[in-house]
mmCIF file of C-alpha atoms and ligand atoms in Angstrom:
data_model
loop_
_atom_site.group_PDB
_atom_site.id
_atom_site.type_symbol
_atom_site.label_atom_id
_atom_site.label_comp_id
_atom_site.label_asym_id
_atom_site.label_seq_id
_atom_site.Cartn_x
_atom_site.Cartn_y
_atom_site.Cartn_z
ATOM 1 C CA UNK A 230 36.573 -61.538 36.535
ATOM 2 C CA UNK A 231 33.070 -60.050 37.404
ATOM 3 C CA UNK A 232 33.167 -56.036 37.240
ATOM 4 C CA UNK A 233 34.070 -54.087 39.721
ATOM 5 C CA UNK A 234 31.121 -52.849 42.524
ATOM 6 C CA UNK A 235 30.250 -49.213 42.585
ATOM 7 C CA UNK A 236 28.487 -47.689 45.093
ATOM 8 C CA UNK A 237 27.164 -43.739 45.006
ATOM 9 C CA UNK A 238 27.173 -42.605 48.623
ATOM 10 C CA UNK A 239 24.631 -39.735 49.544
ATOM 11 C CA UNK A 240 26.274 -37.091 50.839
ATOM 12 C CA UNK A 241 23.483 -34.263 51.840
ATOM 13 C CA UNK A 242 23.455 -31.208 49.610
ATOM 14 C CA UNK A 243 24.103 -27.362 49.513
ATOM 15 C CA UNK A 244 23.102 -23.861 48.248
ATOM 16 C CA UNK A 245 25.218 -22.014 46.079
ATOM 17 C CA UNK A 246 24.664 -19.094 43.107
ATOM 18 C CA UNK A 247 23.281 -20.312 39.756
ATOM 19 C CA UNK A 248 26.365 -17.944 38.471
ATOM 20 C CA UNK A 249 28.553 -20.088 40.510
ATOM 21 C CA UNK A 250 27.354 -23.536 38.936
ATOM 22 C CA UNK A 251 27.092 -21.602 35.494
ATOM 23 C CA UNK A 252 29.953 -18.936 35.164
ATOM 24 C CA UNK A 253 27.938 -15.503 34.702
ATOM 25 C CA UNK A 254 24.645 -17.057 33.776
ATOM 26 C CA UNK A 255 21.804 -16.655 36.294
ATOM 27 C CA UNK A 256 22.898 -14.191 38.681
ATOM 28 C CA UNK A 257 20.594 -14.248 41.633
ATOM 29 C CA UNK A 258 19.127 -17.878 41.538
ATOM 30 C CA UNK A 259 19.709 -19.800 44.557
ATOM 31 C CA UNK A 260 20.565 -23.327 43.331
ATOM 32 C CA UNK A 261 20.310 -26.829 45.747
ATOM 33 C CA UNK A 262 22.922 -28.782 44.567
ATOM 34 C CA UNK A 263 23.653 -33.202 46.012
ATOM 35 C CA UNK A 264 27.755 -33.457 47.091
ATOM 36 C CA UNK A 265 28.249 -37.439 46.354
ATOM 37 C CA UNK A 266 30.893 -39.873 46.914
ATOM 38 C CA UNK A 267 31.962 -42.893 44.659
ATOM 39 C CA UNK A 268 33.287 -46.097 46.446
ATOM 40 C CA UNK A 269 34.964 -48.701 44.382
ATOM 41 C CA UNK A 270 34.794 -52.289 45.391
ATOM 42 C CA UNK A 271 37.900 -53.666 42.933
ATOM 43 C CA UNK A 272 39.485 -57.070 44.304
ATOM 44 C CA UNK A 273 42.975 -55.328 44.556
ATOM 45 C CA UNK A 274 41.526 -52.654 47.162
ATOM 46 C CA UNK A 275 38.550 -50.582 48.105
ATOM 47 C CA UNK A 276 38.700 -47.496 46.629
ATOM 48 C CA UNK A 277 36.905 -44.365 47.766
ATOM 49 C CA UNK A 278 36.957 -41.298 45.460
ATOM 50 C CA UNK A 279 35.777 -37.880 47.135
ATOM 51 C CA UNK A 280 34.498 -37.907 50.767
ATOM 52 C CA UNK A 281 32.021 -35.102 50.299
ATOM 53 C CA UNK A 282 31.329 -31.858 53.545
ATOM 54 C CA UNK A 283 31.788 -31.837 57.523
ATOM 55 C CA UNK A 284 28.493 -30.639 58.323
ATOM 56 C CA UNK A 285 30.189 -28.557 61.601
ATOM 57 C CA UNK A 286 32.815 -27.046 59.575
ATOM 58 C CA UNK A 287 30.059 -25.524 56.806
ATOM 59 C CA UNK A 288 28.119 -24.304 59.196
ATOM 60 C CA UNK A 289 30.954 -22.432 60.987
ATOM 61 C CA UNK A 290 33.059 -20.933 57.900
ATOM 62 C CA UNK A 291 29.899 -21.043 54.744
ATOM 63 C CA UNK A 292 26.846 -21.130 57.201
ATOM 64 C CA UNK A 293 25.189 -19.684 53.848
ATOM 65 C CA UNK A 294 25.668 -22.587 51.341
ATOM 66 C CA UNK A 295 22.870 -23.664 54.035
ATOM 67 C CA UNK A 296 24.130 -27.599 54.052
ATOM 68 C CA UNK A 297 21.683 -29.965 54.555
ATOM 69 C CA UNK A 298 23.031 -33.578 55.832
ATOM 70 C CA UNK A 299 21.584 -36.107 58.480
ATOM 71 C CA UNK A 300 23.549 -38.254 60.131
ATOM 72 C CA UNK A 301 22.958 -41.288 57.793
ATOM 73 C CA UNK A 302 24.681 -38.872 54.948
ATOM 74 C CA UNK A 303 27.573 -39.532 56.921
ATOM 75 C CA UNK A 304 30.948 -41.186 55.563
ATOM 76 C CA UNK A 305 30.786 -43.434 58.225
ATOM 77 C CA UNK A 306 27.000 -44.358 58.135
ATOM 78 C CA UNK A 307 27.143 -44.126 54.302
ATOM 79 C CA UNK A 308 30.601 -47.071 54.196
ATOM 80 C CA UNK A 309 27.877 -49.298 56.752
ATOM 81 C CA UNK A 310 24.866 -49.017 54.223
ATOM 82 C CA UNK A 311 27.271 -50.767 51.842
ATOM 83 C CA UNK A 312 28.419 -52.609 54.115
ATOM 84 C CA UNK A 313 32.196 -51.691 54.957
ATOM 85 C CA UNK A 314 33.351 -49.754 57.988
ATOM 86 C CA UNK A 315 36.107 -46.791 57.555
ATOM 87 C CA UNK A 316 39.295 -48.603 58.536
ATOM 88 C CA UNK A 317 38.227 -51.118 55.741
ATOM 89 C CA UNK A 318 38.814 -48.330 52.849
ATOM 90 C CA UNK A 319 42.657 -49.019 51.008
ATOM 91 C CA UNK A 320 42.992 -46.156 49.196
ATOM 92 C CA UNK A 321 41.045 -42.625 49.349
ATOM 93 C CA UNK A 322 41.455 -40.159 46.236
ATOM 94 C CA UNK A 323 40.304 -36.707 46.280
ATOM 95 C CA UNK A 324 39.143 -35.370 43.315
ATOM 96 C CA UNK A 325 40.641 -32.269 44.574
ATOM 97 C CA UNK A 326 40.716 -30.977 47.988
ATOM 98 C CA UNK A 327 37.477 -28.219 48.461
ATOM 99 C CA UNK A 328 35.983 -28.474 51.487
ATOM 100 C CA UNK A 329 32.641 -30.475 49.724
ATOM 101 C CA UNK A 330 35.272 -33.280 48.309
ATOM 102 C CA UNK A 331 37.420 -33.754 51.688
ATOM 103 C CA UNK A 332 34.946 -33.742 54.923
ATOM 104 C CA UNK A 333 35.273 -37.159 55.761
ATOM 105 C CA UNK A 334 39.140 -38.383 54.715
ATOM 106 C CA UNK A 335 39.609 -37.756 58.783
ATOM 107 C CA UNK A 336 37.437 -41.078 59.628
ATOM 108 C CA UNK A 337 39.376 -43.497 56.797
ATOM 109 C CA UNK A 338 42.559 -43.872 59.323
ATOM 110 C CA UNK A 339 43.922 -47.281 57.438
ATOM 111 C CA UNK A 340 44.027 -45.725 53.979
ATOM 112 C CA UNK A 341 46.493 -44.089 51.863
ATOM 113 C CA UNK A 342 45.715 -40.781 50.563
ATOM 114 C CA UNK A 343 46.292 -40.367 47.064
ATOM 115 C CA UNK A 344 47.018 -36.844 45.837
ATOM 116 C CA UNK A 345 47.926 -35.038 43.022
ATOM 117 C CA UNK A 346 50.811 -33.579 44.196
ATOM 118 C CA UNK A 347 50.285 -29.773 42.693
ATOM 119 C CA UNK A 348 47.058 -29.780 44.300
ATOM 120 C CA UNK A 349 48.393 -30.721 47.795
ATOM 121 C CA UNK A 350 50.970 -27.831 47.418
ATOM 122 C CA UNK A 351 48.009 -25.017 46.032
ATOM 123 C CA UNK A 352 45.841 -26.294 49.527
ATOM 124 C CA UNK A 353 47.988 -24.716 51.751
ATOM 125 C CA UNK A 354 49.254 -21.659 49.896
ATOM 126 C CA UNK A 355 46.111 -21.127 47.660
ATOM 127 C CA UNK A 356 44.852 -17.841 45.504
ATOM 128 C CA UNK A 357 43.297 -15.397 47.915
ATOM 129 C CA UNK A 358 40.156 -16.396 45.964
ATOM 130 C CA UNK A 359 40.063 -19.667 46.266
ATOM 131 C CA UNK A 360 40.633 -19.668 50.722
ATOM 132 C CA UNK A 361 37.111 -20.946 50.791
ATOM 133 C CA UNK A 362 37.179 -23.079 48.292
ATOM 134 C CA UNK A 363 39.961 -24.937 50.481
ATOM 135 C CA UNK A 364 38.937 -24.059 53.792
ATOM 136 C CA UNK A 365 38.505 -27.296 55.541
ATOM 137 C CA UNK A 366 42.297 -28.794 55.951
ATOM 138 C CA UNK A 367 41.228 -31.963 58.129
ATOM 139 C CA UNK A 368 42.396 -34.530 55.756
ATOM 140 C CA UNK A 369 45.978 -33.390 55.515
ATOM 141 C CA UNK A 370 46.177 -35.265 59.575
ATOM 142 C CA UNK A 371 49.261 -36.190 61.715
ATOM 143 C CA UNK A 372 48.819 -39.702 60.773
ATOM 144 C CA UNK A 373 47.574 -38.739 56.808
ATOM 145 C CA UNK A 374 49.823 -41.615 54.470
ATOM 146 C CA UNK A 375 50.168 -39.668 51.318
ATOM 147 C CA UNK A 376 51.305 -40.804 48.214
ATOM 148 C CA UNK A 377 51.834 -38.224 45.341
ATOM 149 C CA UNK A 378 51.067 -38.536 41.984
ATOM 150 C CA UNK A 379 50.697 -36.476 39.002
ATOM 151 C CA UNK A 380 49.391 -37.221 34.899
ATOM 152 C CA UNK A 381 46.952 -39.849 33.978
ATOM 153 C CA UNK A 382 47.659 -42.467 36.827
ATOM 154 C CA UNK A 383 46.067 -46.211 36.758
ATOM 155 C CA UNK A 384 45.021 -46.800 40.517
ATOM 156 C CA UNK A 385 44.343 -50.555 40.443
ATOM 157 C CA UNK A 386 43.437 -52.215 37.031
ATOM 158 C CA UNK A 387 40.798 -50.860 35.350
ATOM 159 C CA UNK A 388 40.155 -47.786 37.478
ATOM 160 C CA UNK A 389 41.546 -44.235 36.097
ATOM 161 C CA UNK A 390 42.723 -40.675 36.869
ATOM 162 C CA UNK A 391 42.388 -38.581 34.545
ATOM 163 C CA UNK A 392 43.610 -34.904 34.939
ATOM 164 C CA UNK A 393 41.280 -32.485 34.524
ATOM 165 C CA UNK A 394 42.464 -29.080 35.613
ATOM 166 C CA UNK A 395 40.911 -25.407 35.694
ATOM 167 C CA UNK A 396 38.458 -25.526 38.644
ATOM 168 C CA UNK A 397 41.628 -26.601 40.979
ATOM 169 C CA UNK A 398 45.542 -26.529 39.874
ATOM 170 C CA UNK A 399 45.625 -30.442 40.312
ATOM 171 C CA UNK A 400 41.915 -31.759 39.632
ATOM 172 C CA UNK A 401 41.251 -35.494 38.895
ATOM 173 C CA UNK A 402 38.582 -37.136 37.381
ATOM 174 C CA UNK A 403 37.879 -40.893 37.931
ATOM 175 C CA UNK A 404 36.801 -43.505 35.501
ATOM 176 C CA UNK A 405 35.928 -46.942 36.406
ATOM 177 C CA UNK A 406 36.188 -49.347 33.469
ATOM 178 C CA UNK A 407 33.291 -52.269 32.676
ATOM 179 C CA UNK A 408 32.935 -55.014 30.802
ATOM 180 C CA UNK A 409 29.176 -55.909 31.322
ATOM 181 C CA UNK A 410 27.883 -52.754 31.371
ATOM 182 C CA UNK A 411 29.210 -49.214 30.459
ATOM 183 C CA UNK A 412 32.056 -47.397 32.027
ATOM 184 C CA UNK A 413 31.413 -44.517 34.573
ATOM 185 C CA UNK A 414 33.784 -41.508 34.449
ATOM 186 C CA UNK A 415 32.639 -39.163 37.472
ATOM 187 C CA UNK A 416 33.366 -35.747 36.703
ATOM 188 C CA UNK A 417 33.928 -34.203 40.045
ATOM 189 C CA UNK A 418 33.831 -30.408 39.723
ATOM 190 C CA UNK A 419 35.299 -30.023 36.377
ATOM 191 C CA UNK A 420 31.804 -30.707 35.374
ATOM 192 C CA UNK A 421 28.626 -29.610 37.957
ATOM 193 C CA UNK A 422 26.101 -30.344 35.416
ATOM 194 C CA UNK A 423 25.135 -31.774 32.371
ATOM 195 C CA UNK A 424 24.582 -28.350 30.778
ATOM 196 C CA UNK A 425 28.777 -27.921 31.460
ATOM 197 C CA UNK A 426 29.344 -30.913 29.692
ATOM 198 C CA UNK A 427 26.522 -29.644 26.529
ATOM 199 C CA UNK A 428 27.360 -26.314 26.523
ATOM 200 C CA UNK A 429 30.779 -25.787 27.868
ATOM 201 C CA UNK A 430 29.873 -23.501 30.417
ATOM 202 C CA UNK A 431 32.443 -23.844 33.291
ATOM 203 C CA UNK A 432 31.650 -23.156 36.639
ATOM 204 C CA UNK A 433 31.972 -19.350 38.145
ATOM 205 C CA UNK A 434 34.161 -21.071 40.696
ATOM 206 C CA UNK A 435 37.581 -21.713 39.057
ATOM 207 C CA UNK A 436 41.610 -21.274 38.671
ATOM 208 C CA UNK A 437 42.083 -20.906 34.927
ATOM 209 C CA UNK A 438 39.341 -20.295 33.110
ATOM 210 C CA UNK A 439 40.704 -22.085 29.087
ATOM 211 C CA UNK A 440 41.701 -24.950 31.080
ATOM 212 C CA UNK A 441 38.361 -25.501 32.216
ATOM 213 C CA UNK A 442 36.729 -25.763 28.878
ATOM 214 C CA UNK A 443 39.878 -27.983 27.750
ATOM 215 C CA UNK A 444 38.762 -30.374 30.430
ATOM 216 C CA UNK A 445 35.023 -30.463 29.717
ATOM 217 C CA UNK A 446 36.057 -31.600 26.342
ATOM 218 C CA UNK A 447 38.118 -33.727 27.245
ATOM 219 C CA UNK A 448 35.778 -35.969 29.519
ATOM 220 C CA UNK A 449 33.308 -35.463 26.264
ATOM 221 C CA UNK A 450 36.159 -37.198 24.313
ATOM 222 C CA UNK A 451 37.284 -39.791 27.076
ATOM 223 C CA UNK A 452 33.312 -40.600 27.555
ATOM 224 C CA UNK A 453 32.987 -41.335 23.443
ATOM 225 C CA UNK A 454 36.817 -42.974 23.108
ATOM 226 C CA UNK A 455 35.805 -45.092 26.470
ATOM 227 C CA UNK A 456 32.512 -45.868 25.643
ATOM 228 C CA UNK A 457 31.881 -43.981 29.402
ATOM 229 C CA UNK A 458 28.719 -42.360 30.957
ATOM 230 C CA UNK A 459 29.711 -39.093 32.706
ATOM 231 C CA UNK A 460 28.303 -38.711 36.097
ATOM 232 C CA UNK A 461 28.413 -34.982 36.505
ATOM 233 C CA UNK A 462 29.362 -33.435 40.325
ATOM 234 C CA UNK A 463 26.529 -31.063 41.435
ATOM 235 C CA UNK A 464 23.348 -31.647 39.730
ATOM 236 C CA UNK A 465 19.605 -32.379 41.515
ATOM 237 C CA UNK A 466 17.995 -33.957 38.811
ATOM 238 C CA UNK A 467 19.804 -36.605 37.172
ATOM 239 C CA UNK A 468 21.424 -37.451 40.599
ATOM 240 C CA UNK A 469 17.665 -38.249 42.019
ATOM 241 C CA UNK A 470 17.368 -40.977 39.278
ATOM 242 C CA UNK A 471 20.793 -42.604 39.929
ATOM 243 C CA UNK A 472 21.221 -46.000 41.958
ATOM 244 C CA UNK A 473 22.626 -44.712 45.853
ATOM 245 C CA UNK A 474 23.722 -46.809 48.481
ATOM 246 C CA UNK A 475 23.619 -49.743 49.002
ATOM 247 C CA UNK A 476 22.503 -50.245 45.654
ATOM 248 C CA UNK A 477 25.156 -50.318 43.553
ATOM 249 C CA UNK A 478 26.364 -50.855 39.229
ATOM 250 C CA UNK A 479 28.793 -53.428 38.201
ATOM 251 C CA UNK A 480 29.250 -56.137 40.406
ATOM 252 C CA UNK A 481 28.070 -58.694 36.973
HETATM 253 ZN ZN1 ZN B 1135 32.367 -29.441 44.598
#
């Protein structure tokens, strides 16, 4: 069976603190960050991972993250560049529900919603720190198909949840398993950067602080045991060099 398909989708980018990306380093540094989504063409079901911002609803509640997105770094006009449409998505997994991960679950109206259920419960009745962090509730719907799950959860074969909390109560990463070519375990925010993953330096934004560096080593230990690359969340530089839409890995 050839490997699965994986396609980065471009999502647009924002502004936040340097001390934000790097807890208390950098105070005062504006930092341009990419918000990307990871769709999964497996033969069991297409799989998208994180859905990235809703360019209204950051202008309107964090008009100073100062998004950038055209309409091409839309969900919709990102699926099309790989050649799908929304209602063709199966399954859509947050890897937790921050406004920059959720923005477009609204348009994927056939899928189920797969959710950690902790982190569905924190959403709605979150620290009064973290209210911005979950601002944007669009993808919890009238018509949202949710099933819960919690632990290390196997979503079709091959493709992994692993938890990873400390930024968020309920935080997932996602590793997609190859056999031609090397695994890819996307971080999502419990790594921005590769300096996280080096250094251990969590981000400023974050529930638990020690659970944050447990997860960084973690996906440092997953990536080694799994023979993975770690595709960090929020980082300019090594995101300009990946493969985006409608390129894709895998697929061999
Ligand atoms: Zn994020």
């Amino acid at each position: 069976m050839p490997d699965p398909k994986v396609y980065l989708l471009d999502g647009g980018t924002l502004v936040i603190d340097e001390s934000d990306v790097h807890w208390h380093i950098n105070a005062g540094n504006p930092v341009r960050f990419p918000v990307y989504s990871v769709l999964i063409e497996h033969p069991d079901a297409l799989i998208l991972f994180d859905t990235g911002f809703d360019l209204d609803h950051v202008n309107k509640v964090l008009p100073f993250e100062l998004p950038e997105q055209t309409p091409e770094q839309t969900i919709p006009a990102q699926l099309a560049k790989a050649g799908f449409t929304p209602e063709d998505v199966d399954i859509v997994v947050n890897s937790h529900f921050h406004f920059d991960h959720v923005g477009g679950n609204k348009y994927l109206t056939n899928a189920k919603t797969l959710v950690h259920k902790e982190e569905l419960r924190h959403a709605k009745v979150p620290e009064p720190f973290e209210r911005l962090g979950y601002s944007d509730l669009s993808f919890d719907h009238p018509g949202v198909n949710y099933t819960p799950v919690a632990g290390d959860f196997e979503i079709v074969p091959g493709v992994w949840l692993f938890e990873t909390p400390g930024h968020t109560i309920g935080h997932y990463s996602l590793m997609v398993e190859m056999e031609q070519e090397k695994s890819m375990l996307f971080c999502g925010d419990a790594a921005y950067t590769r300096t996280t993953l080096e250094k251990e330096w969590i981000a400023g934004f974050h529930l638990d602080p020690t659970k944050s560096v447990e997860a960084i080593r973690r996906l440092n230990y997953l990536a080694r045991t799994k023979n993975a690359d770690l595709y960090p969340s929020h980082e300019l530089e090594p995101y300009l060099g990946w493969k985006l839409a409608p390129e894709y890995y895998g697929g061999n």
